Coordinates of C-alpha atoms and ligand atoms in Angstrom, one line a residue:
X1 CA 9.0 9.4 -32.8
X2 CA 7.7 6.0 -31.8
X3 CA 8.9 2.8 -33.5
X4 CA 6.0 1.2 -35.0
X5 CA 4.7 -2.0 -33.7
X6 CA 5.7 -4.9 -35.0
X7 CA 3.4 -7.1 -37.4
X8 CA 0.6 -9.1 -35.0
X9 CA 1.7 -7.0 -31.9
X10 CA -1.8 -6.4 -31.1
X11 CA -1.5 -2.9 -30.7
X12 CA -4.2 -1.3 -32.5
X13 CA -2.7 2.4 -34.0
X14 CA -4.8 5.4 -35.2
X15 CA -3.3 6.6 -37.7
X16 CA -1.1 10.5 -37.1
X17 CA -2.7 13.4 -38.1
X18 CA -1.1 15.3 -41.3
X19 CA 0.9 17.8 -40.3
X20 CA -1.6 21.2 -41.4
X21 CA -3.6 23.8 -39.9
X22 CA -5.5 22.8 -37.2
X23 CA -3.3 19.4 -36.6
X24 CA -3.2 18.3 -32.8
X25 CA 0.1 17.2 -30.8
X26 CA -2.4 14.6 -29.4
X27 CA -2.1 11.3 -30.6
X28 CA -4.8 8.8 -29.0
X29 CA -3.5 5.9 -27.0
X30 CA -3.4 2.7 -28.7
X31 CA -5.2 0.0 -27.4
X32 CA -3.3 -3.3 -26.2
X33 CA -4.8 -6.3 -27.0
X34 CA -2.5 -8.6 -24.5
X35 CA -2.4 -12.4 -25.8
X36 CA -3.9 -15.1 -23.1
X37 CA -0.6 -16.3 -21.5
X38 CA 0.4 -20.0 -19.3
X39 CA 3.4 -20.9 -17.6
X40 CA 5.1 -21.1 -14.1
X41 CA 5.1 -17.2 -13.6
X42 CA 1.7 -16.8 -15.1
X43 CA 0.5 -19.4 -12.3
X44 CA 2.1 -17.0 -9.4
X45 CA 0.7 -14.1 -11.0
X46 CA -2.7 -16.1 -10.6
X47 CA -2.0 -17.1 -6.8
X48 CA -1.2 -13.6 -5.8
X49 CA -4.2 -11.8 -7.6
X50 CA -6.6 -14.4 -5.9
X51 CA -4.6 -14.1 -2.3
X52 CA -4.5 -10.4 -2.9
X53 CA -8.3 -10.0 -3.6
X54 CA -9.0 -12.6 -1.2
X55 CA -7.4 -10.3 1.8
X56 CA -8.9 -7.2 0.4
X57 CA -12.1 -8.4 -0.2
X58 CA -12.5 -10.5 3.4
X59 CA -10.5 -8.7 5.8
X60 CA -13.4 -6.1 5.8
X61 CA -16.1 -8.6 7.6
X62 CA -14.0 -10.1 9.8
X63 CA -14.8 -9.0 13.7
X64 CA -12.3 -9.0 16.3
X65 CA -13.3 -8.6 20.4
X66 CA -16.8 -6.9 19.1
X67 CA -15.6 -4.5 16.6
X68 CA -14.3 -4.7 12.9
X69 CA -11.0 -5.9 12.7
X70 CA -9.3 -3.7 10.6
X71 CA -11.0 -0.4 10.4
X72 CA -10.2 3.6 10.0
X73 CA -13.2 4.9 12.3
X74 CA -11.9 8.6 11.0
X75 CA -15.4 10.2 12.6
X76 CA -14.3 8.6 16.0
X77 CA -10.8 9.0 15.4
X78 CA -10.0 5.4 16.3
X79 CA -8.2 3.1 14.0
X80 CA -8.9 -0.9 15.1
X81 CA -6.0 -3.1 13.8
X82 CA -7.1 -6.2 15.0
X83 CA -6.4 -6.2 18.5
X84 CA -4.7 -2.7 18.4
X85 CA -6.7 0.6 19.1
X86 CA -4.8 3.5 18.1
X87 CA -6.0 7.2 18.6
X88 CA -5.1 10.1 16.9
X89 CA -2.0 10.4 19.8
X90 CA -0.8 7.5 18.3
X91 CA 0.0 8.9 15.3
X92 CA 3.6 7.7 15.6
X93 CA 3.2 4.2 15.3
X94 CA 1.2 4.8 12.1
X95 CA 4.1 7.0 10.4
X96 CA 6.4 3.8 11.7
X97 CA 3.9 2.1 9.7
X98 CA 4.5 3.6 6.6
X99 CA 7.9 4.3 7.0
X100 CA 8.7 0.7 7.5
X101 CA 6.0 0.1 4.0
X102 CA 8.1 2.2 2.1
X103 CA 11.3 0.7 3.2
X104 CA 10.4 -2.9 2.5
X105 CA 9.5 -1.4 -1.1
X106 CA 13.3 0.2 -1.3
X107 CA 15.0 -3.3 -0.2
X108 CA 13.0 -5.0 -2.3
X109 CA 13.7 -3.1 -5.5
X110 CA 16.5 -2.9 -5.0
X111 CA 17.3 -6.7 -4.6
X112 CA 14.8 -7.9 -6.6
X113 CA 13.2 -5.1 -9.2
X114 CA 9.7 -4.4 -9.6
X115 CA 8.4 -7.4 -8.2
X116 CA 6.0 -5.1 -6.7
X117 CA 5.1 -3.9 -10.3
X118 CA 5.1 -7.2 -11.6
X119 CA 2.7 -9.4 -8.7
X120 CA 1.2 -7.4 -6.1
X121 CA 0.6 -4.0 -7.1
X122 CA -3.4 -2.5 -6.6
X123 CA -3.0 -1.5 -10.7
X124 CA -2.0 -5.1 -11.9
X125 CA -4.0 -6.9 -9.8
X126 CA -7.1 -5.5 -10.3
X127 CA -6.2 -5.1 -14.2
X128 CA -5.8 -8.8 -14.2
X129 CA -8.8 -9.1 -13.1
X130 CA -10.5 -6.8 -15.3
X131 CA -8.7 -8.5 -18.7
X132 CA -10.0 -11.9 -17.2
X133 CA -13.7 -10.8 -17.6
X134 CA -12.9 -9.4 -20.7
X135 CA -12.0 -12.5 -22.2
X136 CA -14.7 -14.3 -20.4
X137 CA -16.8 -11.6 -22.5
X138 CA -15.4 -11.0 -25.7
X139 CA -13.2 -13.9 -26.0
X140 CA -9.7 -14.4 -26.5
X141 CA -7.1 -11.7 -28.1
X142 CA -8.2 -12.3 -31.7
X143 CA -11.6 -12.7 -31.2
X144 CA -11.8 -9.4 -29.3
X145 CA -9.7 -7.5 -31.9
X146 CA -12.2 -8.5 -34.9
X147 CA -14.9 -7.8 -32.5
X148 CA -13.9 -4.1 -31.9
X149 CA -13.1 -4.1 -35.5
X150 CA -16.6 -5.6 -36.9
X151 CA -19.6 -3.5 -37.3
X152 CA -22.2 -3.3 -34.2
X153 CA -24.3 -6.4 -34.4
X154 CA -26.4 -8.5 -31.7
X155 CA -23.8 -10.2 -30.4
X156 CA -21.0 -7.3 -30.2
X157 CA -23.9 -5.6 -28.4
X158 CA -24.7 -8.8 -25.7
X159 CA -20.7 -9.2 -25.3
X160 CA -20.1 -5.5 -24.6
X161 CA -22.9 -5.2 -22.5
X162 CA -21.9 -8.0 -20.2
X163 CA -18.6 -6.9 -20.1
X164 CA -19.6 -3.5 -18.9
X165 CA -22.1 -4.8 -16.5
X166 CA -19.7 -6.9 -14.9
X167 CA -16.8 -4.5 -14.5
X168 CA -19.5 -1.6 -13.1
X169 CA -20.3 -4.6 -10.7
X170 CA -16.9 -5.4 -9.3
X171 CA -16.0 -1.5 -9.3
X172 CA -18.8 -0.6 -6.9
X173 CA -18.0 -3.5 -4.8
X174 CA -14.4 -3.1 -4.6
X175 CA -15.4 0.8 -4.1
X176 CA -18.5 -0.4 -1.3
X177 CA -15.3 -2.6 0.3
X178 CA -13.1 0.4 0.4
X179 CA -15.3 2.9 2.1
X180 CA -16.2 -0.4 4.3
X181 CA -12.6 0.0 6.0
X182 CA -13.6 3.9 7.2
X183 CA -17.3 3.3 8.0
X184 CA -18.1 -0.3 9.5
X185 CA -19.0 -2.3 6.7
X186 CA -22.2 -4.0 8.0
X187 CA -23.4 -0.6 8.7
X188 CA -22.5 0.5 5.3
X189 CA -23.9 -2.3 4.2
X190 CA -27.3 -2.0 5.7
X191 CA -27.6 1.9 4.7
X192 CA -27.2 0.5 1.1
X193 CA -29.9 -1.8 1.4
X194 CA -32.0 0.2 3.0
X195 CA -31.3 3.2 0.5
X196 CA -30.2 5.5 3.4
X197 CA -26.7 6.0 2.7
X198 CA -25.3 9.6 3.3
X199 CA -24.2 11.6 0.4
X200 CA -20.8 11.7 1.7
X201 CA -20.9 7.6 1.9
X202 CA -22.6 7.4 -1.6
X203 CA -20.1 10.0 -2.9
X204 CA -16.6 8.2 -1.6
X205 CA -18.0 4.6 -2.7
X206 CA -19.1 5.4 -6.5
X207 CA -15.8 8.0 -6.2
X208 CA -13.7 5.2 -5.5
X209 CA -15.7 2.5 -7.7
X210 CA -15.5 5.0 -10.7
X211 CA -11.2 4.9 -10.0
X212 CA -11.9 1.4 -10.2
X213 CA -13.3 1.5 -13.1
X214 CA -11.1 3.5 -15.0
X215 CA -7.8 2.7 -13.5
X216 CA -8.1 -1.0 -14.4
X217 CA -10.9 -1.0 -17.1
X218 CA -9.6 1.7 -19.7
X219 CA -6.6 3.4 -18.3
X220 CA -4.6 0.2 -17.8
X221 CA -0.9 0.2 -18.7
X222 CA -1.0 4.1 -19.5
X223 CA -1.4 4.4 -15.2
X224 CA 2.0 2.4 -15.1
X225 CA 3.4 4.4 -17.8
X226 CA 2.5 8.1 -17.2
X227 CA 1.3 8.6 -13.6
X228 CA 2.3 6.0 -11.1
X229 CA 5.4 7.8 -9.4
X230 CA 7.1 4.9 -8.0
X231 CA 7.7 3.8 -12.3
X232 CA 9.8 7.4 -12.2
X233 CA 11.8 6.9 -9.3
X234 CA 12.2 3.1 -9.4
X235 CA 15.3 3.6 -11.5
X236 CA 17.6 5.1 -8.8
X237 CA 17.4 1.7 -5.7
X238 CA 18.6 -0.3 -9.6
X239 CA 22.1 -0.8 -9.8
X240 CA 23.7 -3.9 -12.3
X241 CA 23.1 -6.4 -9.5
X242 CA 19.2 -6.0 -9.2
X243 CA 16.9 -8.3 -10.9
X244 CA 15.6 -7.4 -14.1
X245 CA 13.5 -9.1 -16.7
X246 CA 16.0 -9.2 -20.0
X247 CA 16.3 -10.7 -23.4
X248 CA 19.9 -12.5 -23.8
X249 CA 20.4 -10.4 -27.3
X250 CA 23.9 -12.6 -27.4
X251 CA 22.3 -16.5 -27.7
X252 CA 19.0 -14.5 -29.6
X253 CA 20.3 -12.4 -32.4
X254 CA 20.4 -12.3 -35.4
X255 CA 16.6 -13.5 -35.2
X256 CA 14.7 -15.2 -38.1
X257 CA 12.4 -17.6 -38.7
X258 CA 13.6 -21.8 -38.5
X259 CA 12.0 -25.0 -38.8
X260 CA 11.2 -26.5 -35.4
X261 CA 14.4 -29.0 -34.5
X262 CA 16.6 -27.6 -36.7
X263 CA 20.2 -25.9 -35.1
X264 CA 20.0 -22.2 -36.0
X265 CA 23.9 -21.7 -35.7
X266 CA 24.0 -23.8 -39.0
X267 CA 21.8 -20.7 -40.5
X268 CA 23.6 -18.5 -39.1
X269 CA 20.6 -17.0 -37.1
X270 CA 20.1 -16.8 -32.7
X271 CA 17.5 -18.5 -31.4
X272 CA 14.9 -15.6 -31.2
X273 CA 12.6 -16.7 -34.2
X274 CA 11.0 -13.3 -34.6
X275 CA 7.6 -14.8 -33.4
X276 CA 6.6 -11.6 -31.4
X277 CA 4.7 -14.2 -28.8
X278 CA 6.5 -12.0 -26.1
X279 CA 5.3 -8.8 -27.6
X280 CA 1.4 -10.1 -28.1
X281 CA 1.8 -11.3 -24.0
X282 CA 3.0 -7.6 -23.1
X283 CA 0.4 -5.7 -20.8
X284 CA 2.3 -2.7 -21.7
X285 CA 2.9 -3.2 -24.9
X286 CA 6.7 -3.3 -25.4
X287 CA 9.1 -5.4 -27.3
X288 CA 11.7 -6.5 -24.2
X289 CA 13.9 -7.3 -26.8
X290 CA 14.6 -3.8 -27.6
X291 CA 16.2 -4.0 -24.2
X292 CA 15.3 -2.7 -20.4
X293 CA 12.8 0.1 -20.7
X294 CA 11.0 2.0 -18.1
X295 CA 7.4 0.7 -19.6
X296 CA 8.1 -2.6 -18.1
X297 CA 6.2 -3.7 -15.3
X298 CA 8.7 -7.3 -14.4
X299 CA 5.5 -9.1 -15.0
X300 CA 7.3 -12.2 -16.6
X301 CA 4.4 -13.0 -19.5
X302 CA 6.8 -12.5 -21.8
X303 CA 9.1 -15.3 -20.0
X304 CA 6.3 -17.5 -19.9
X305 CA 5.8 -16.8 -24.0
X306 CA 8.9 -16.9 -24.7
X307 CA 9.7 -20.6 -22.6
X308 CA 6.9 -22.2 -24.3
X309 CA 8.3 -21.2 -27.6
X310 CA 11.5 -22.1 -26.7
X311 CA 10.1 -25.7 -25.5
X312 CA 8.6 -25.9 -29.0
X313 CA 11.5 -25.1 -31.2
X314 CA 13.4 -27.6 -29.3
X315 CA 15.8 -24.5 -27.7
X316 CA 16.5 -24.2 -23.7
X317 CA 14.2 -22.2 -22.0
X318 CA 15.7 -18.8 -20.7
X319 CA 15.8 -16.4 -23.9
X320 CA 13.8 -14.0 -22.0
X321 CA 14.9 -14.5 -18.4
X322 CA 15.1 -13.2 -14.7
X323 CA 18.4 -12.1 -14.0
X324 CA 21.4 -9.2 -13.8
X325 CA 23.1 -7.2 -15.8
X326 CA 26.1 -8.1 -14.6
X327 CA 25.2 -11.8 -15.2
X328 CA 24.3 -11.1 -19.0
X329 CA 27.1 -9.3 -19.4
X330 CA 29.0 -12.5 -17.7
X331 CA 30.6 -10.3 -15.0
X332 CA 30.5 -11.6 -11.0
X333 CA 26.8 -11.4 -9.8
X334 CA 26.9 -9.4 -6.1
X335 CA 23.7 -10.2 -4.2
X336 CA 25.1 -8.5 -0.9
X337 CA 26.1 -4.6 -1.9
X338 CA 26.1 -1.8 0.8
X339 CA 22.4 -0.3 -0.9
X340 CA 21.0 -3.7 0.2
X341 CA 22.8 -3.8 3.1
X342 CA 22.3 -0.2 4.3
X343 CA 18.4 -0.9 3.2
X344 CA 17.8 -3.5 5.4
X345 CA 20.0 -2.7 8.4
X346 CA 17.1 0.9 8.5
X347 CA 14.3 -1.8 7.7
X348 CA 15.4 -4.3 10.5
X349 CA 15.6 -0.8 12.8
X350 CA 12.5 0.6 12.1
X351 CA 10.7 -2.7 12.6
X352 CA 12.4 -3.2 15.9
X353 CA 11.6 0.3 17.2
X354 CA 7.7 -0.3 16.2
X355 CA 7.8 -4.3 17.6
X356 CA 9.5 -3.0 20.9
X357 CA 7.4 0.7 21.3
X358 CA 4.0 -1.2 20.3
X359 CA 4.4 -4.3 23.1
X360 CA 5.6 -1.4 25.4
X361 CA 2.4 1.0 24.7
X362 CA 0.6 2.0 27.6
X363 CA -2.9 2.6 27.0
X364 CA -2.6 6.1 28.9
X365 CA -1.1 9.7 28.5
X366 CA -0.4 11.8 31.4
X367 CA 0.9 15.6 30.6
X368 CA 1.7 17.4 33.4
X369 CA 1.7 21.6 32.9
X370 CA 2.5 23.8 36.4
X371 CA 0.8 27.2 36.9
X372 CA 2.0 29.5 35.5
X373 CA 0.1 31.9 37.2
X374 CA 1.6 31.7 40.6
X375 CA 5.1 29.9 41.3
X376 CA 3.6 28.6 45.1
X377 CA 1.0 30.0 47.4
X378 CA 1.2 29.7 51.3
X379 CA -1.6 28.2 52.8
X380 CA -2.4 28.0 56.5
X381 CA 0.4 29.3 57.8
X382 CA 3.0 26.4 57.4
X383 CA 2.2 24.9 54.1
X384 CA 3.3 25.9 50.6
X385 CA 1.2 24.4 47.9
X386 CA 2.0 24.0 44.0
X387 CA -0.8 23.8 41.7
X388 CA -0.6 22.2 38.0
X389 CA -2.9 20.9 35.1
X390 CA -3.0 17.8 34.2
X391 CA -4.2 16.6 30.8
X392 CA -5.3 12.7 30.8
X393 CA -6.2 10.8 27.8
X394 CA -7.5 7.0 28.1
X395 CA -6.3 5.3 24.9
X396 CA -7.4 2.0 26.1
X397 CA -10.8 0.7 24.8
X398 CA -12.5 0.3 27.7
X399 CA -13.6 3.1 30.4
X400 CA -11.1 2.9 33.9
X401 CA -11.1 5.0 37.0
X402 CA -7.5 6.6 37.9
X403 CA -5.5 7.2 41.2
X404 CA -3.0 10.3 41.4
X405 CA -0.1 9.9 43.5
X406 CA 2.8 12.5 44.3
X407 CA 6.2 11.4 45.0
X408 CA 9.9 12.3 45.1
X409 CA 9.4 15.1 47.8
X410 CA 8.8 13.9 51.7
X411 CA 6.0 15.2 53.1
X412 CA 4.8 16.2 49.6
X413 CA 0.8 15.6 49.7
X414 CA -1.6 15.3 46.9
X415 CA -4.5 17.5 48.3
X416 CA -7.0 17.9 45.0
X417 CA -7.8 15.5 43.6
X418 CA -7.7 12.6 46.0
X419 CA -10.6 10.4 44.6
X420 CA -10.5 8.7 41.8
X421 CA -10.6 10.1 38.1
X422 CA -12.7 8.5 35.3
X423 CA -12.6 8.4 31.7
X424 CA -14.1 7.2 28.5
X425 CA -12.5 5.2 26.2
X426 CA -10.6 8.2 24.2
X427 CA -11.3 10.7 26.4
X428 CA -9.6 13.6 27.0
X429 CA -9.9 14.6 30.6
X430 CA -8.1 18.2 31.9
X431 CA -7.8 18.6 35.9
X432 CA -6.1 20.5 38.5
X433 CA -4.3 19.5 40.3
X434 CA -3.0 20.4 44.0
X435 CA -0.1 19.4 46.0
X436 CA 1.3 20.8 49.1
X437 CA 4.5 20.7 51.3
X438 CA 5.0 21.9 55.1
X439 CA 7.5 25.1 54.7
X440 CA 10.2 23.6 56.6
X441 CA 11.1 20.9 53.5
X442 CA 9.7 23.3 50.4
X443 CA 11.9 25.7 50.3
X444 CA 13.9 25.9 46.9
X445 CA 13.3 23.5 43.6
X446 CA 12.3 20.2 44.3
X447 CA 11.7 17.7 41.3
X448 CA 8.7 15.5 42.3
X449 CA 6.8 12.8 40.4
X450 CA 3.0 12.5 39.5
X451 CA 1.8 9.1 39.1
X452 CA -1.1 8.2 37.8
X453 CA -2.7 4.3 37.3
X454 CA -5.7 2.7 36.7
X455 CA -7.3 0.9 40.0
X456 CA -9.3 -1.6 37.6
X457 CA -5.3 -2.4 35.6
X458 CA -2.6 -2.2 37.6
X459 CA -0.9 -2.7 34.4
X460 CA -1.4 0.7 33.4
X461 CA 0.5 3.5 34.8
X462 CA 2.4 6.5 33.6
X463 CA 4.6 8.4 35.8
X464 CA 5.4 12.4 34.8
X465 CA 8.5 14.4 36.3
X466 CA 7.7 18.3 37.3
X467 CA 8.7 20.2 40.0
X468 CA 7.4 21.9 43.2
X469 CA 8.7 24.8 43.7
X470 CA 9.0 26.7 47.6
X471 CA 10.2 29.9 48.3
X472 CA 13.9 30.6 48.4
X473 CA 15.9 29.7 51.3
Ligands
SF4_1 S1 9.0 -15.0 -27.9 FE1 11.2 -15.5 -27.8 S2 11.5 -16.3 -29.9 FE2 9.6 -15.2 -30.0 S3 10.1 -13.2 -30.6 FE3 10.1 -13.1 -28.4 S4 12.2 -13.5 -27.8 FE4 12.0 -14.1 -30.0
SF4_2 S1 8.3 -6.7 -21.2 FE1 7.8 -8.7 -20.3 S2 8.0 -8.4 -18.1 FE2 8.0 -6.4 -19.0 S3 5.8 -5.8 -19.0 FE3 6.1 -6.7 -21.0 S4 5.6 -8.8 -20.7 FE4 5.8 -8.0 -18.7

């Protein structure tokens, strides 16, 4: 059963269903009305939405060397990231990608909690932005609580109707910018202007507009609470040492209400004064006070509240604080432990591997398969001759023409092909390959190298080991 919200919490309750025939285990979510909240974490919340937003928003137009700068070309199988064209064959470096993503998530929590949750996460920030136009709309907390309360009039009407046609705005943009980083977004731009936009275009931007929509607009804290995974597993990177978001139940209880100045030790009471400010803040809806609980996002409103009450009632700041639960529990604070440790030793490898393998790329992939058909053939007389198939991919963004050469076996020569090979951007070329030996040097296994390097980069250049093969001596 849940504890019922305090007085003024903002939470708006229906009320249970009696328990008789026909009664549903489905209780309707309550709605959170969060309270307008200032203060020094309120104003980093603020700087990351706007940077955040900023990025997502802009990245999407900006060109780089004649293409978009940071774009998923899935129908062409390219993805542009900024200078970097990676292919399909490149796969890896994108894996390294999001391994090293999800490892900078793991040393964060676990040094410093759901700072993720609390600043930079998709769900907050566009939620933020959401409740913003809501109260641009409707007006602050108590004015949009009588107004859902109130009968329809003119002006419910006008408020809700902006409020919707604002938030349907911003969803299909932030939906039009998202299909923008798959499709080129001056293209995608154009088709919408022109009204020829595909279905499938049409479909993935109002798809991802109505996720928009609903994820920040409606579903809010409930995405945070019942379906974002990272909430479940979260728990296990924590360990007393990571940063948490608590209320200091020693200095606060017992809580009750004090005249402003006065020293609540005399009363016998803590300093909380039972105001609920940090409950009214909540996004989600909780009452930290009841102490660390899973529903928390480590947004901070509720330090903010709690500071400027604090300020008020003439108290030092830091009832509701950042900090351990080692340090609450005034036991030695351990910022260096072996999770941290062991989390940033893989981080700082797996960054490394991708720094090192991504300045070392070569723009060029050369397999190398002998035929399997015949082990050698004699040809005129003296010569023995291995044939293999070479598979070629250019994975640079411009076209080049390639020279094969053979080495490793004297007298080796490369008889097909001796010109030189061209490809597309991408493309994948397949040849076959000759190379032959005078009989007096083939006989047995020989290893032998194929090289092949672009004429127009001497820069680029793969070398692949086979062997030739002779008959046996
Ligand atoms: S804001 Fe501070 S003083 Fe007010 S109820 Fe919360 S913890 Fe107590
Ligand atoms: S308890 Fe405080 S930090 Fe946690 S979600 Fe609520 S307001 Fe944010």
């Amino acid at each position: 059963m849940s504890t019922p919200p305090p007085p003024s919490s903002g939470i708006l309750r229906t009320e249970p269903a009696p328990a008789s025939a026909g009664a549903t285990f489905y209780v309707a979510a309550d709605k959170i009305y969060p309270r307008e909240i200032t203060g020094r974490f309120a104003r980093m919340r603020n700087v990351a939405v706007v940077v955040l937003l900023g990025l997502y928003y802009g990245v999407a137009w900006i060109q780089w060397d004649g293409h978009q700068a940071l774009l998923f070309d899935v129908p062409h199988r390219k993805f542009y990231i900024f200078g970097l064209t990676l292919w399909p064959q490149d796969f890896f470096y994108l894996a390294l990608l999001l391994i090293l993503a999800a490892l900078s998530l793991f040393f964060v929590t676990s040094l410093a909690g759901r700072l993720w949750c609390g600043y930079a996460c998709p769900q907050t920030v566009w939620t933020e932005l959401f409740i913003r136009i809501e109260q641009w709309t409707e007006g602050k907390r108590s004015k949009r609580m009588k107004l859902d309360q109130g009968p329809w009039s003119r002006e419910k009407v006008l408020r809700k109707f902006s409020k919707q046609f604002l938030w349907i705005a911003l969803s299909l943009f932030t939906g039009f910018t998202f299909v923008g980083y798959f499709t080129p977004i001056r293209e995608l731009g154009g088709a919408i202007l022109s009204l020829s936009l595909g279905p499938w275009a049409a479909f993935w931007v109002l798809f991802y507009s109505f996720a928009t929509y609903g994820n920040a607009g409606h579903l809010r804290e409930q995405v945070c609470k019942y379906m974002c995974p990272y909430a479940r597993f979260q728990s296990v990177m924590f360990d007393k040492d990571t940063l948490i978001i608590s209320y200091d139940e020693k200095r606060g209880e017992p809580r009750g209400g004090r005249k402003r100045g006065t020293d609540p030790r005399a009363q016998g009471l803590g300093d909380c004064i039972d105001c609920t400010m940090c409950v009214q803040v909540c996004p989600t809806g909780i009452d930290i006070r009841n102490g660390l609980q899973h529903e928390c996002i480590a947004c901070a409103a509720c330090i903010d509240a709690c500071d400027d009450v604090m300020d008020r009632m003439g108290s030092p700041r830091g009832l509701i604080r950042y900090t351990t639960d080692h340090a609450v529990h005034g036991e030695q604070i351990r910022v260096v432990r072996p999770r941290v440790v062991v989390y940033a030793c893989i981080l700082v490898g797996v960054a490394a591997t991708l720094v090192v393998s991504l300045v070392t790329r070569t723009p060029l992939i050369l397999d190398v398969i002998r035929d399997r058909n015949a082990l050698y053939r004699e040809v005129r007389g003296d010569r023995i001759e291995n044939a293999y198939t070479l598979r070629l991919i250019n994975l640079d963004d411009a076209p080049h023409a390639y020279r094969l050469e053979v080495a490793g076996l004297d007298e080796a020569e490369l008889v097909s092909p001796t010109g030189v090979i061209e490809a597309q951007p991408g493309e994948v070329s397949t040849i076959a390959a000759r190379v032959q030996a005078p009989s007096s040097v083939a006989h047995g296994v020989h290893p032998i190298t194929l090289s092949l390097a672009a004429v127009d980069a001497p820069n680029i250049a793969v070398q692949e080991k086979t062997r030739f093969l002779g008959p046996q001596p």
